[in-house]
CSV table of C-alpha atoms in Angstrom, one decimal:
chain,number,residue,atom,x,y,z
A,10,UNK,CA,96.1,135.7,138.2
A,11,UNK,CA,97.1,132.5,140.1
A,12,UNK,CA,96.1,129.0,138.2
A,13,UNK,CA,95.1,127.8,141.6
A,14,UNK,CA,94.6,130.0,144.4
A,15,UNK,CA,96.2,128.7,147.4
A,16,UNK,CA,97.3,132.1,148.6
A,17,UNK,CA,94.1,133.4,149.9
A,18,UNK,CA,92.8,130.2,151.0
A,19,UNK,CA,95.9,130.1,153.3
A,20,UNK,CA,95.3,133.9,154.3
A,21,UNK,CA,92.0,132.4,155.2
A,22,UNK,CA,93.1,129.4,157.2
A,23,UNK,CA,96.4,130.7,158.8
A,24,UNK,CA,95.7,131.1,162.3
A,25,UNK,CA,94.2,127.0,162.4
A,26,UNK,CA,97.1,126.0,159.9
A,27,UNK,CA,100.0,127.9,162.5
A,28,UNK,CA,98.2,126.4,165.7
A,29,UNK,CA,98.1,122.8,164.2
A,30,UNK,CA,101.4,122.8,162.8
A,31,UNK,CA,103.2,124.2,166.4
A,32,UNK,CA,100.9,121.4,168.0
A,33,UNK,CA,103.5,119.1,166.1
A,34,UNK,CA,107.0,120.9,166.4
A,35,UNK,CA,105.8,120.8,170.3
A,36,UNK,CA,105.0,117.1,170.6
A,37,UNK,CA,107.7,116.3,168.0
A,38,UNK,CA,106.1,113.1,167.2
A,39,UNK,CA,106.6,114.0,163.1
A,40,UNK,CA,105.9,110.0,161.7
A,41,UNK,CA,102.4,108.5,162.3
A,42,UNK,CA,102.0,110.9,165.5
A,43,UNK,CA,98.4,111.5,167.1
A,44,UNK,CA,97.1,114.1,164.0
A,45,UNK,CA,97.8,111.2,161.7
A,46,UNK,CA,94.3,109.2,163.4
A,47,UNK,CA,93.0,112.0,163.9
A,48,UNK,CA,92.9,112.7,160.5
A,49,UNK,CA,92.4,109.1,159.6
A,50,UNK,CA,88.8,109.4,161.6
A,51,UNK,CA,87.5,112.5,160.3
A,52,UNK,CA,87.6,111.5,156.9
A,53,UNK,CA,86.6,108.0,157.6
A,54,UNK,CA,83.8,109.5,159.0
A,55,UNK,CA,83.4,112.1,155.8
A,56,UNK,CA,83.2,110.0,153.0
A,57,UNK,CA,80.9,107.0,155.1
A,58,UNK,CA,83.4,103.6,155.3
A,59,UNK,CA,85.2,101.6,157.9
A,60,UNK,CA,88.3,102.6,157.4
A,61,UNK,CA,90.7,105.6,156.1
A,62,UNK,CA,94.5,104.5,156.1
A,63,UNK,CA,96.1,107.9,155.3
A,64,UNK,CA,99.8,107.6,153.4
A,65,UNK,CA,102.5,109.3,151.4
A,66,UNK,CA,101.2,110.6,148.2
A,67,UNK,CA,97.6,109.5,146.1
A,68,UNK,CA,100.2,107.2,143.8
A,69,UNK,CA,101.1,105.3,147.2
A,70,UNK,CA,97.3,105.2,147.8
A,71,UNK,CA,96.8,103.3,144.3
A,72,UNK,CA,100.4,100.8,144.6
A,73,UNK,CA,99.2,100.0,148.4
A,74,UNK,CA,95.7,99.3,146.8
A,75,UNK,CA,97.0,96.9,144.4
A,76,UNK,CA,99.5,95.0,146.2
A,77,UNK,CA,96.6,94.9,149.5
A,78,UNK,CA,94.7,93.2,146.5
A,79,UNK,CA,97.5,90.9,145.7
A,80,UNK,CA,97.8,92.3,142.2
A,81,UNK,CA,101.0,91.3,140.4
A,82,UNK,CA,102.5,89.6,137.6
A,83,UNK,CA,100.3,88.1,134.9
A,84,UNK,CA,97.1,89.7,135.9
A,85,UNK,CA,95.3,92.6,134.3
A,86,UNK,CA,93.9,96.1,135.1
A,87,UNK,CA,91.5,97.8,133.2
A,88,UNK,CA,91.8,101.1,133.4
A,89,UNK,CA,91.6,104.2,131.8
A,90,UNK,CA,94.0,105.8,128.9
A,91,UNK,CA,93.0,109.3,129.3
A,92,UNK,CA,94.8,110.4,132.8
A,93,UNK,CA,97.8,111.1,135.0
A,94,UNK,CA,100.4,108.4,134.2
A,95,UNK,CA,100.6,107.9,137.9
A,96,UNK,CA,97.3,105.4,137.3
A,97,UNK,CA,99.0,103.3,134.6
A,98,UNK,CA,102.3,103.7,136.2
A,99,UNK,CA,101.4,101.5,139.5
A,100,UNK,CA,99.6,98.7,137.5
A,101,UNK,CA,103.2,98.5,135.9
A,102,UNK,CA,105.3,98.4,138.7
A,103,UNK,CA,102.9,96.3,140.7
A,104,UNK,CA,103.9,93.4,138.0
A,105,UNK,CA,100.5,93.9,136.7
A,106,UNK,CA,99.2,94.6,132.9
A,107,UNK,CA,97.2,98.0,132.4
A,108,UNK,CA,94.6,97.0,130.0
A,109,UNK,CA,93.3,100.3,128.4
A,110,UNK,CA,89.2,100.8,127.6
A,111,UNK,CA,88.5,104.4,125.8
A,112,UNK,CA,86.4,107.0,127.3
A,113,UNK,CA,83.1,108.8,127.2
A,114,UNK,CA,83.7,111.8,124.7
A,115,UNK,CA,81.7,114.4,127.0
A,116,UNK,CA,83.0,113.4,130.2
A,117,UNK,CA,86.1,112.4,129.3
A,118,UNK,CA,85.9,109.6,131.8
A,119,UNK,CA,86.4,105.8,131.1
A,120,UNK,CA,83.6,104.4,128.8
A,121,UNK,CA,82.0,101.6,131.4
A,122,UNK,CA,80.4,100.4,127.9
A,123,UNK,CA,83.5,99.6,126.7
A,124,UNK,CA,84.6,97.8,130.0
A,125,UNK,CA,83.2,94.6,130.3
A,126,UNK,CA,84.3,93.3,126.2
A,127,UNK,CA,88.1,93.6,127.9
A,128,UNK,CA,87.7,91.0,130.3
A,129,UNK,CA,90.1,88.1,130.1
A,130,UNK,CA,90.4,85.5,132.9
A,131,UNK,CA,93.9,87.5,133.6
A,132,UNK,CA,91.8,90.0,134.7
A,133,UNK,CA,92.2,91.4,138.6
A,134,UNK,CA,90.4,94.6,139.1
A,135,UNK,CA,88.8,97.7,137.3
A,136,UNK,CA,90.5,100.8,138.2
A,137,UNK,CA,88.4,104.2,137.0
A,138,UNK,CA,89.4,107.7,137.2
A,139,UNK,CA,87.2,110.2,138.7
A,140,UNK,CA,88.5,112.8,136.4
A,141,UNK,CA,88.6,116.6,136.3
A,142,UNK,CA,86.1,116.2,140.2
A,143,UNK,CA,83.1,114.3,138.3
A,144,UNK,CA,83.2,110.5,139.5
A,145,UNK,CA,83.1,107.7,136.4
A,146,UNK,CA,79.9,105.6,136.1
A,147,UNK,CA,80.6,103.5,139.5
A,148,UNK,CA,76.8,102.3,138.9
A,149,UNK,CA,78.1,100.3,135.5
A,150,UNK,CA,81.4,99.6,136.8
A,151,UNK,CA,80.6,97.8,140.5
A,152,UNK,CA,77.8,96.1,138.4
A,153,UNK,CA,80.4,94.3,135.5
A,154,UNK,CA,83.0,93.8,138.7
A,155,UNK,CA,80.1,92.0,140.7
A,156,UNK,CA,79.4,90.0,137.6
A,157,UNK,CA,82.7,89.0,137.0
A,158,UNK,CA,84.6,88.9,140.6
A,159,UNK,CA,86.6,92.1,140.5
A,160,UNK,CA,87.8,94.4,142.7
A,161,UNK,CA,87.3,98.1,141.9
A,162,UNK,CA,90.0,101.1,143.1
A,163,UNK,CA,88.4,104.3,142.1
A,164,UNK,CA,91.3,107.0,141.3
A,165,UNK,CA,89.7,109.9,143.2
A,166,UNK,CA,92.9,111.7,143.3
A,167,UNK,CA,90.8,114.8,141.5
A,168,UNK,CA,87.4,114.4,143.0
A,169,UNK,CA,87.6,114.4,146.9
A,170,UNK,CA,83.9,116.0,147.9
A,171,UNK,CA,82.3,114.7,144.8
A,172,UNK,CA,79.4,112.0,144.7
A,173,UNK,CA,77.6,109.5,143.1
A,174,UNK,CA,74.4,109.1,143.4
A,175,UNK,CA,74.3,110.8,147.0
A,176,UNK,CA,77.2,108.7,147.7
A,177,UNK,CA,80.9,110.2,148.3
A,178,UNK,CA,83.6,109.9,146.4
A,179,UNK,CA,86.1,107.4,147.7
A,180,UNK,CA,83.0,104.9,149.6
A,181,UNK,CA,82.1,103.6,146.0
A,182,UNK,CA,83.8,100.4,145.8
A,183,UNK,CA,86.8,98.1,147.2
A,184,UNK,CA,88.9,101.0,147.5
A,185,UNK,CA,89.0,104.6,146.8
A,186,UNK,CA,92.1,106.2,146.6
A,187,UNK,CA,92.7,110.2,146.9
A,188,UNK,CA,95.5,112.2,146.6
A,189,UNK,CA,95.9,116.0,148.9
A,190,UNK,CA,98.4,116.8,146.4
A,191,UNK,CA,98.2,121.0,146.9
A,192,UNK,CA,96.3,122.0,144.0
A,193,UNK,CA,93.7,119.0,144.9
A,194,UNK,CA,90.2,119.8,145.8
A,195,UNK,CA,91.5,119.1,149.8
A,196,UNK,CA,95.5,119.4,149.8
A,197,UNK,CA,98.3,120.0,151.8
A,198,UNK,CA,101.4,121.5,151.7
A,199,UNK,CA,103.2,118.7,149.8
A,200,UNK,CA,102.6,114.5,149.6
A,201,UNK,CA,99.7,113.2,151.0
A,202,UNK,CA,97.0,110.7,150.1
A,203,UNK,CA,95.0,108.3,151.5
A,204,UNK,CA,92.8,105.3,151.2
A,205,UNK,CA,88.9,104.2,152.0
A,206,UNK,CA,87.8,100.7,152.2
A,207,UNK,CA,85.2,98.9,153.8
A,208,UNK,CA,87.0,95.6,154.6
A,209,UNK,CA,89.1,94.8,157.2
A,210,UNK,CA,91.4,92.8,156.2
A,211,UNK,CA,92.1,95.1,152.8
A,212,UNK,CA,92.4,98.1,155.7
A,213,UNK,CA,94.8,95.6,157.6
A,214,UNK,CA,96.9,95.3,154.5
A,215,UNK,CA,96.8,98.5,153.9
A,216,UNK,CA,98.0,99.8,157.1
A,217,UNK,CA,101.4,97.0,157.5
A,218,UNK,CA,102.1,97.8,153.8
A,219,UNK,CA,102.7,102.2,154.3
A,220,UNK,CA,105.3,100.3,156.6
A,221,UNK,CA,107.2,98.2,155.1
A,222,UNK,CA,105.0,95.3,155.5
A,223,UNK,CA,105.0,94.9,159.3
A,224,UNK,CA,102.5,93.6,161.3
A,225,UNK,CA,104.6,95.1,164.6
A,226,UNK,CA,108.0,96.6,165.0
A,227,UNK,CA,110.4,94.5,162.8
A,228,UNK,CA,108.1,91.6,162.1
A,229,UNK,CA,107.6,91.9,158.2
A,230,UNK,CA,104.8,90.0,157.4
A,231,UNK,CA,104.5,91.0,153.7
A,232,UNK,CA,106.3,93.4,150.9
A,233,UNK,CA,105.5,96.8,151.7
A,234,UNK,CA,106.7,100.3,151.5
A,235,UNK,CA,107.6,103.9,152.5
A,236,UNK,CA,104.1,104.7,152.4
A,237,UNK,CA,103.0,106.8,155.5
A,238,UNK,CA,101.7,110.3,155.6
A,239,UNK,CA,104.0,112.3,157.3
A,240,UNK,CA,102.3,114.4,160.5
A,241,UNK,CA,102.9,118.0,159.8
A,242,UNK,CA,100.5,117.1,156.4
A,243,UNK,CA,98.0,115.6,158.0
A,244,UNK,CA,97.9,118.5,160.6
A,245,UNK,CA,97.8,120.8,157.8
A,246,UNK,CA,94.2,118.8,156.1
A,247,UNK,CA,93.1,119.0,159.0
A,248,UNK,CA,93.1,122.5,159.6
A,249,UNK,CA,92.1,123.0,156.2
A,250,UNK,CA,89.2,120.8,156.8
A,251,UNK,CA,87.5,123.5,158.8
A,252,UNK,CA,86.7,125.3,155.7
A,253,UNK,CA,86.2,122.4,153.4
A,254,UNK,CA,82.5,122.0,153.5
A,255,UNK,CA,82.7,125.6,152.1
A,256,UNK,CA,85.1,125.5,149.5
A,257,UNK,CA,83.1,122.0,148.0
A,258,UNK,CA,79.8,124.1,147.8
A,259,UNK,CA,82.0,127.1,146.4
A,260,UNK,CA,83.4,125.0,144.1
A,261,UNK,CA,80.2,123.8,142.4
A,262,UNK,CA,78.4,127.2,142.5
A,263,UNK,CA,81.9,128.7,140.5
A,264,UNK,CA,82.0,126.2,138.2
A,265,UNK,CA,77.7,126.3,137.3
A,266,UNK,CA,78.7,130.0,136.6
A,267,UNK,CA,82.0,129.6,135.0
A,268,UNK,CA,80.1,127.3,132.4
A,269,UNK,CA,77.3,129.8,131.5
A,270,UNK,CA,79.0,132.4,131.2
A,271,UNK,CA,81.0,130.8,128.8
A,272,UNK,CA,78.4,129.7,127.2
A,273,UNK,CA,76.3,132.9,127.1
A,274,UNK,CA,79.7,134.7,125.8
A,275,UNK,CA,79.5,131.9,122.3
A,276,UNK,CA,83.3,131.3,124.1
A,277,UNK,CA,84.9,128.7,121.1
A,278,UNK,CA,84.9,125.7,123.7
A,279,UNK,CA,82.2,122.9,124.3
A,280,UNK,CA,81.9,122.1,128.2
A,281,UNK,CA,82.2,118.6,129.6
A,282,UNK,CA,79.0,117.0,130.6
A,283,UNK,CA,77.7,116.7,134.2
A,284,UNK,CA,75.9,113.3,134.6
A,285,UNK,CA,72.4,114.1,136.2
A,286,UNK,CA,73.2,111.4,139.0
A,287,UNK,CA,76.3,112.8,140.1
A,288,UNK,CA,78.2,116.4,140.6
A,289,UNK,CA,81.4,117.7,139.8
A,290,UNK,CA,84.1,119.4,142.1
A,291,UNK,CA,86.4,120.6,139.4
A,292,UNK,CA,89.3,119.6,140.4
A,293,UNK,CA,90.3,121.2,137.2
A,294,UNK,CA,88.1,123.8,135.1
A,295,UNK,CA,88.7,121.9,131.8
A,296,UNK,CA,86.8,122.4,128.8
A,297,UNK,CA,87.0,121.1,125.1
A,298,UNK,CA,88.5,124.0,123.1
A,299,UNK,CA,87.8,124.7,119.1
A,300,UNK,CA,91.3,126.6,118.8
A,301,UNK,CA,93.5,125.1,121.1
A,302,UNK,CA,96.1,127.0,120.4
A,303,UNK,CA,94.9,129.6,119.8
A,304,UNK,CA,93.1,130.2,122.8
A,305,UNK,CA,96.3,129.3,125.0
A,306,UNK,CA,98.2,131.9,122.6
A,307,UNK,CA,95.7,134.6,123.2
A,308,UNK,CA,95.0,133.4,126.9
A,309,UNK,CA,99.2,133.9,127.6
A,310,UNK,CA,98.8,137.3,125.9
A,311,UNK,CA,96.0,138.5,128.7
A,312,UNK,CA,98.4,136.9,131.3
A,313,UNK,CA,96.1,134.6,132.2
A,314,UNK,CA,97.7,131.0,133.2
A,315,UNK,CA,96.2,127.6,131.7
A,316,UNK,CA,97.3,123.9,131.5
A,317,UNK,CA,96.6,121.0,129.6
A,318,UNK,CA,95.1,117.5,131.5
A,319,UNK,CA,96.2,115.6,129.2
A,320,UNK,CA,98.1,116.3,126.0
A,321,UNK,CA,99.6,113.1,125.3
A,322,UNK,CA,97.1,109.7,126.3
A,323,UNK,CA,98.6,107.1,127.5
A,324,UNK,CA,98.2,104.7,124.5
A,325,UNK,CA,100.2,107.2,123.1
A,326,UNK,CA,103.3,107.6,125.4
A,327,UNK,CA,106.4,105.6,124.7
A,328,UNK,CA,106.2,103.6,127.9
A,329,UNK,CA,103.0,102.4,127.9
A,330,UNK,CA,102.5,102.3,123.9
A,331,UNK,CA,103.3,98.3,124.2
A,332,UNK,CA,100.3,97.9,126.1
A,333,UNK,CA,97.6,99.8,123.7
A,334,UNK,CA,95.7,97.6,121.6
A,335,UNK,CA,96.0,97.7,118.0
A,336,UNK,CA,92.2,100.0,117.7
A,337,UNK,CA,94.5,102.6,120.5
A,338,UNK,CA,92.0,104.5,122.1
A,339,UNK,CA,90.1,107.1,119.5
A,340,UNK,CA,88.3,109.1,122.1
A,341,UNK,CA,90.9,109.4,123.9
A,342,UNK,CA,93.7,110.4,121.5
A,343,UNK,CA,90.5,113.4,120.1
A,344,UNK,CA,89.9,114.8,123.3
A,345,UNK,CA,93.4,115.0,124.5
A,346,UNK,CA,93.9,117.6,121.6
A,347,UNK,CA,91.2,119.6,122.9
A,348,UNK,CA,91.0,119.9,126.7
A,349,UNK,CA,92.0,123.3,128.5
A,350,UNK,CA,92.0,123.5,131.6
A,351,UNK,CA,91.1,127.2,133.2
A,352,UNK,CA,92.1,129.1,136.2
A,353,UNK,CA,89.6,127.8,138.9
A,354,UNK,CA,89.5,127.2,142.6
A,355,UNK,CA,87.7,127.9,145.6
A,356,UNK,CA,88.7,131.3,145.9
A,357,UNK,CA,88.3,132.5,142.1
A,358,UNK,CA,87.3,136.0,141.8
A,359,UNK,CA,84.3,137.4,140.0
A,360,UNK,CA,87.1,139.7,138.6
A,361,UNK,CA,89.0,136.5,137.5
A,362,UNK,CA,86.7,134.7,135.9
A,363,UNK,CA,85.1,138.2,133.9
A,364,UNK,CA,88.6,138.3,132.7
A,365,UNK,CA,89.3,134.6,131.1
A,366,UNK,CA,85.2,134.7,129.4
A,367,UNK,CA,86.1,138.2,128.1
A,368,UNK,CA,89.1,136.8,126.6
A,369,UNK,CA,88.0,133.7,125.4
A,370,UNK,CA,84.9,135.9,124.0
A,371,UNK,CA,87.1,138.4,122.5
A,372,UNK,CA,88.6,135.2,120.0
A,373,UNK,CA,84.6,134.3,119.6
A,374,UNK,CA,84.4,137.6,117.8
A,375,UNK,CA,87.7,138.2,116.0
């Protein structure tokens, strides 16, 4: 049983992903060539802004979002403890100070409530994480941003095809950075991510940054990057954009299943909450386990593959440690002891996901 099954979504998708991919080797154009705008405009289009700047990888999307900001030394990030290091990691090498607020214990997303009592006058932006496909409470967020003159990059890297209040993931705020990382909820066949933005002069940033800063051909008008999305990728989204629409509904229907049957089966785990106002795209199947290891012991006995998003917070890791606050962040450091994270995609099998609630019901009933 695959963790993420990209094997028969390619089986699926082969003849558009072969015929988009010779379209390159023919023209040969393999850096910012014609599929990389074309790309650029269908998703523009998709998630409802002005601009989509497409580049190497969803960390470039949040550096390139930072530094388009003018984030650097002696300002501050709020941000959240409880994700990828990659979120923390930019607000680092950006100069920048990644001030940590806990998260919601159900959601496992950063706690707006905790947000605003962070603010300093160092403060630059808020930067949320749309974690595990649900999107953070933008609502909140935009709200304490607008009250205080922030900017807000929401970390979409996991929920591409989500939305907030009827509103896509990504067109939320300043920026909204994704990632189409493979296993993403839309991902290619190695680095890709891109950027959403409303304003042009953020977009314009944007865009001479994934190059090294220039404005045209060896005129460097600011510090930039290796930042672009390489062709061959961005033909490969968007051939697999042909079946997206699909695989987001597919996604949601699997996971509303996948959660009561778990919970019909008294499986030893407690599922994440899904705000009323929003959806979730599972861009992983985590859940909150009673027995961690225990379930991952008896899950690698039935040969069935899990993961854990995130064992170690970020309070909590020796790089970033200097930056928690002396409270750390509780919520954070509980959960990450807890969450599982399931076999789940698009293409899950009903044979699949019988097999992971019958094991995790089997260790209900031992």
């Amino acid at each position: 049983m695959p963790f993420t099954d990209l094997r028969t979504q390619y089986e699926a998708l082969r003849a558009g992903i072969h015929a988009r991919m010779d379209r390159v080797l023919e023209h040969g154009q393999y850096i910012l060539g014609p599929e990389v705008a074309e790309l650029e405009e269908a998703l523009r289009v998709r998630v409802g802004v002005r601009h989509c700047v497409t580049v190497g990888s969803g960390t470039d999307a949040l550096l390139i979002a930072l530094m388009a900001l003018g984030v650097g030394p002696g300002d501050e990030v709020i941000t959240t403890p409880f994700t990828f290091a990659a979120t923390a990691e930019m607000i680092v090498i950006a100069g920048a100070t990644p001030v940590f607020a806990d998260v919601e214990p159900d959601t496992c997303n950063i706690d707006a409530k905790q947000v605003e009592r962070l603010i300093t006058p160092r403060t630059k932006c808020i930067m949320p994480v749309s974690l595990y496909g649900q999107v953070a409470d933008m609502e909140e967020l935009n709200a304490i941003a607008a009250r205080h003159g922030l900017a807000v990059i929401e970390d979409a890297a996991q929920s591409f095809g989500a939305s907030f209040q009827g509103r896509p993931s990504c067109g939320l705020s300043t920026f909204g950075c994704t990632s189409f990382f493979p296993s993403k909820p839309l991902g290619c066949y190695g680095d890709g991510g891109a950027l959403f933005t409303d304003d042009d002069a953020l977009a314009q940033a944007a865009r001479e940054i994934r190059v090294h800063g220039q404005s045209k051909r060896y005129t460097h008008t600011r510090l930039g990057i290796a930042g672009r999305m390489d062709t061959l990728q961005c033909a490969i989204v968007l051939a697999k954009l042909e079946r997206f629409d699909w695989e987001i509904a597919r996604r949601k229907i699997l996971g509303d299943q996948f959660r009561q049957r778990l919970q019909a089966a008294g499986a030893p785990v407690d599922l994440l909450a899904v705000r009323p106002d929003r959806d979730c795209v599972w861009g992983q199947f985590t859940v909150l386990a009673h027995d961690r290891a225990g379930l991952q012991q008896l899950l690698q006995e039935a040969g069935i593959p899990n993961a854990v998003h995130y064992p170690i917070p970020l309070t909590e890791q020796p790089v970033y440690r200097q930056y928690a606050s002396a409270a750390g962040a509780p919520v954070a450091a509980a959960v990450a002891q807890r969450v599982l994270s399931l076999p789940f995609s698009a293409d899950l099998t009903e044979q699949a996901m019988e097999q992971v609630v019958s094991a995790l019901k089997a260790k209900a009933t031992a």
